JSON list of C-alpha atoms in Angstrom, two decimals:
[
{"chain": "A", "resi": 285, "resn": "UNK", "atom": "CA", "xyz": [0.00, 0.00, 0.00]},
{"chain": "A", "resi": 286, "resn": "UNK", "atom": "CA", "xyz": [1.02, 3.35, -0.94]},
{"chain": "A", "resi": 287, "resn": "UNK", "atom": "CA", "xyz": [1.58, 5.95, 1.84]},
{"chain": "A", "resi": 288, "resn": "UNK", "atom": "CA", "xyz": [0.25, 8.59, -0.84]},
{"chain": "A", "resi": 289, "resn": "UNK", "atom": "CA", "xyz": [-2.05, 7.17, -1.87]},
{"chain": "A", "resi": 290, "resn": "UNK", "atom": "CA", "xyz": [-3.17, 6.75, 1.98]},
{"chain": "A", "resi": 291, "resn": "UNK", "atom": "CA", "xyz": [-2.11, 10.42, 2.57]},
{"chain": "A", "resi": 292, "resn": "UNK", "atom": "CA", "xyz": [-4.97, 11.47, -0.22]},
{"chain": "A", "resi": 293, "resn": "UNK", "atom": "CA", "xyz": [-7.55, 8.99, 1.85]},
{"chain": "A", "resi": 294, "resn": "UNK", "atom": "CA", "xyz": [-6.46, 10.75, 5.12]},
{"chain": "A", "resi": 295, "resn": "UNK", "atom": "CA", "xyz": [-7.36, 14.07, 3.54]},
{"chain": "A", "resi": 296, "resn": "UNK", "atom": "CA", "xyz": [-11.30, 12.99, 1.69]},
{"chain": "A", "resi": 297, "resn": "UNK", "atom": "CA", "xyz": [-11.91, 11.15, 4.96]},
{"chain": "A", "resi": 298, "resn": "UNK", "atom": "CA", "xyz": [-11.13, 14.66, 6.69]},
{"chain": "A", "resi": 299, "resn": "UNK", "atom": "CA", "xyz": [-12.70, 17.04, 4.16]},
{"chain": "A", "resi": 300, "resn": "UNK", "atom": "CA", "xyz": [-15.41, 15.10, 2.90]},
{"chain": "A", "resi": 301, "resn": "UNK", "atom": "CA", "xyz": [-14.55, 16.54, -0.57]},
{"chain": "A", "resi": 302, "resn": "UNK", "atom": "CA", "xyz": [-12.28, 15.97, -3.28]},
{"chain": "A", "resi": 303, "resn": "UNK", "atom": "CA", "xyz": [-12.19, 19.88, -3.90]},
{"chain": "A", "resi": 304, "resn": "UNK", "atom": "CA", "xyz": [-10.90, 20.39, -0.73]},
{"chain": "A", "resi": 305, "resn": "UNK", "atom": "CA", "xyz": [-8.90, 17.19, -0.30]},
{"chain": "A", "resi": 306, "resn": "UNK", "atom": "CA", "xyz": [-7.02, 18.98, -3.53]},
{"chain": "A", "resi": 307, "resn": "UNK", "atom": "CA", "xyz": [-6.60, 22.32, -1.84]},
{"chain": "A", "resi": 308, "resn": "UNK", "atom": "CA", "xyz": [-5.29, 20.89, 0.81]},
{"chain": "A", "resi": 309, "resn": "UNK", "atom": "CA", "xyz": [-2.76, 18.64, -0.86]},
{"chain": "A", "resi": 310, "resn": "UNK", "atom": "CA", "xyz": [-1.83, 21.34, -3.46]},
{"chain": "A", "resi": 311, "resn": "UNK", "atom": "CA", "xyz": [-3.29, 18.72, -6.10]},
{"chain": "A", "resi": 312, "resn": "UNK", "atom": "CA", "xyz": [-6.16, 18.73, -8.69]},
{"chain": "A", "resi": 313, "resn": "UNK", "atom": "CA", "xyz": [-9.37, 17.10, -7.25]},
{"chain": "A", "resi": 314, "resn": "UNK", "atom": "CA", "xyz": [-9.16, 14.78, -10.48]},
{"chain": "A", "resi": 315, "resn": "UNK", "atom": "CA", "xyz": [-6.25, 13.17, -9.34]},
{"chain": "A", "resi": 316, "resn": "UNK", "atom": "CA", "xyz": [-7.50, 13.07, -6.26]},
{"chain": "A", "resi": 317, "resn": "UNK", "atom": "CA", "xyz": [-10.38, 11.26, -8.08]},
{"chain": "A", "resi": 318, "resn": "UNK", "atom": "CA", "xyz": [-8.30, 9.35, -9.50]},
{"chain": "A", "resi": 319, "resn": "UNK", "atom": "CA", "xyz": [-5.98, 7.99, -6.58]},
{"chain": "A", "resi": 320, "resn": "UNK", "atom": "CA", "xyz": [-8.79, 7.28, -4.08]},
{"chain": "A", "resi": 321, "resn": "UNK", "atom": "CA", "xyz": [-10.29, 4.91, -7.59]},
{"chain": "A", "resi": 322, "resn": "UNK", "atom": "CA", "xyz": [-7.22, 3.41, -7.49]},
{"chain": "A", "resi": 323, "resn": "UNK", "atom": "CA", "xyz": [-6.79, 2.89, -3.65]},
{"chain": "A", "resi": 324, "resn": "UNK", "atom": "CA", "xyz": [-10.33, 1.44, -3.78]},
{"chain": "A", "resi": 325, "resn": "UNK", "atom": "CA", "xyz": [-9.14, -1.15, -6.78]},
{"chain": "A", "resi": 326, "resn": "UNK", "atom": "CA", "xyz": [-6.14, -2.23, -4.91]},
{"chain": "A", "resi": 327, "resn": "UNK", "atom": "CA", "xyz": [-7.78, -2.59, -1.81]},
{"chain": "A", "resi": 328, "resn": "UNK", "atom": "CA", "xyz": [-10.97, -4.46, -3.69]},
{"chain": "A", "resi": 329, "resn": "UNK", "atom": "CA", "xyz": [-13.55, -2.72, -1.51]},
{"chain": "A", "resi": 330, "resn": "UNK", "atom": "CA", "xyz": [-15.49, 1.01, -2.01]},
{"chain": "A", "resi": 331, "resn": "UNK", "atom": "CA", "xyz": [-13.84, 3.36, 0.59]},
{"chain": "A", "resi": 332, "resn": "UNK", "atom": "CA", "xyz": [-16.43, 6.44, 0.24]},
{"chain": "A", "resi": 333, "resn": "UNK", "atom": "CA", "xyz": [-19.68, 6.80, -0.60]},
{"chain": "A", "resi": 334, "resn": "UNK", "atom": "CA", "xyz": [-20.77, 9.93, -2.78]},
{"chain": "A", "resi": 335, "resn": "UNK", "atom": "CA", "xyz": [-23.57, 12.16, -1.74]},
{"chain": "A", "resi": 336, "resn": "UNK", "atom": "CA", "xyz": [-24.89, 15.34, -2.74]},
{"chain": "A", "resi": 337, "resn": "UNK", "atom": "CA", "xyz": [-23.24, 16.22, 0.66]},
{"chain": "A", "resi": 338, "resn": "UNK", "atom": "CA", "xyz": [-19.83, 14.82, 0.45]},
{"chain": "A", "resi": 339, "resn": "UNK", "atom": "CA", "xyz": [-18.11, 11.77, 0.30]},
{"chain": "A", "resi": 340, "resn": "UNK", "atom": "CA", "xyz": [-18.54, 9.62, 3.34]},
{"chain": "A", "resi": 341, "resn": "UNK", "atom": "CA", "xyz": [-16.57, 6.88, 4.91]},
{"chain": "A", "resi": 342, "resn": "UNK", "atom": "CA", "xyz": [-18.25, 3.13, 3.97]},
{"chain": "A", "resi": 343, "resn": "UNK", "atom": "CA", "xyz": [-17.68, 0.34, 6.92]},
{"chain": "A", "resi": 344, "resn": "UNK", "atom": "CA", "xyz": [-14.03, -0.61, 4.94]},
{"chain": "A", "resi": 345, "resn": "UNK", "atom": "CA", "xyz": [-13.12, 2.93, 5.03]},
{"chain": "A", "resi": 346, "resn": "UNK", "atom": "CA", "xyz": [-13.81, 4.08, 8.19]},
{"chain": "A", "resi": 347, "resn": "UNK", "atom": "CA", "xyz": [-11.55, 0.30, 9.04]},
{"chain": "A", "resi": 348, "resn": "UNK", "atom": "CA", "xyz": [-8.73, 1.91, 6.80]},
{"chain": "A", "resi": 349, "resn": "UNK", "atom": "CA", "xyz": [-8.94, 4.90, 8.35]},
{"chain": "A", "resi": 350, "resn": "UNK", "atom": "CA", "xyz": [-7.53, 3.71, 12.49]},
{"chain": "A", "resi": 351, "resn": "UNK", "atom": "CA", "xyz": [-5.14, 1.84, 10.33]},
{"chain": "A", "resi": 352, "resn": "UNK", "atom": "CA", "xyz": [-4.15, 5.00, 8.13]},
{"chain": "A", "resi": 353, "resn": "UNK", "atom": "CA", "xyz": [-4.18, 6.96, 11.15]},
{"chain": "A", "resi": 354, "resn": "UNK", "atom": "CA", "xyz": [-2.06, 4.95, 13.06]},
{"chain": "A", "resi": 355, "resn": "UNK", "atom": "CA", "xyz": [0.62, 5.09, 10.12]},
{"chain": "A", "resi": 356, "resn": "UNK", "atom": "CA", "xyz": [0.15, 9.19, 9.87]},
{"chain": "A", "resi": 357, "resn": "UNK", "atom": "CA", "xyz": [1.02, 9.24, 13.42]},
{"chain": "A", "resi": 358, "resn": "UNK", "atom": "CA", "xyz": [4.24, 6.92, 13.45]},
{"chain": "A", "resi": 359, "resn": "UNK", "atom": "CA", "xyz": [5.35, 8.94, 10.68]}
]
């Protein structure tokens, strides 16, 4: 697993947004777009689920999250 990739997860989880995922990062929310989609492939399981409000943790991302969490901290 890729701790950019998990960096980008640590920031939609956060935000809720891909727009503001991107500010945050300094990155365009389409390849923010397009790292969570490939986080989501690699892991085989949906991470977020998209709503007219935001994007929301599903029960496999809100599991990746302690673990990404636990990584941001030992960093």
């Amino acid at each position: 697993m890729d701790w950019d990739d998990l960096r980008i997860f640590l920031a939609v989880a956060r935000d809720e947004s891909l727009s503001a995922a991107g500010r945050r990062l300094k990155l365009d929310p389409a390849t923010v777009g397009r790292r969570i989609a490939r986080l989501e492939h690699a892991m085989s399981a949906r991470l977020f689920l998209k709503t007219p409000q935001g994007y929301h943790l599903t029960e496999a991302g809100s599991r990746l999250l302690s673990h990404a969490e636990a990584m941001e901290s030992a960093i």
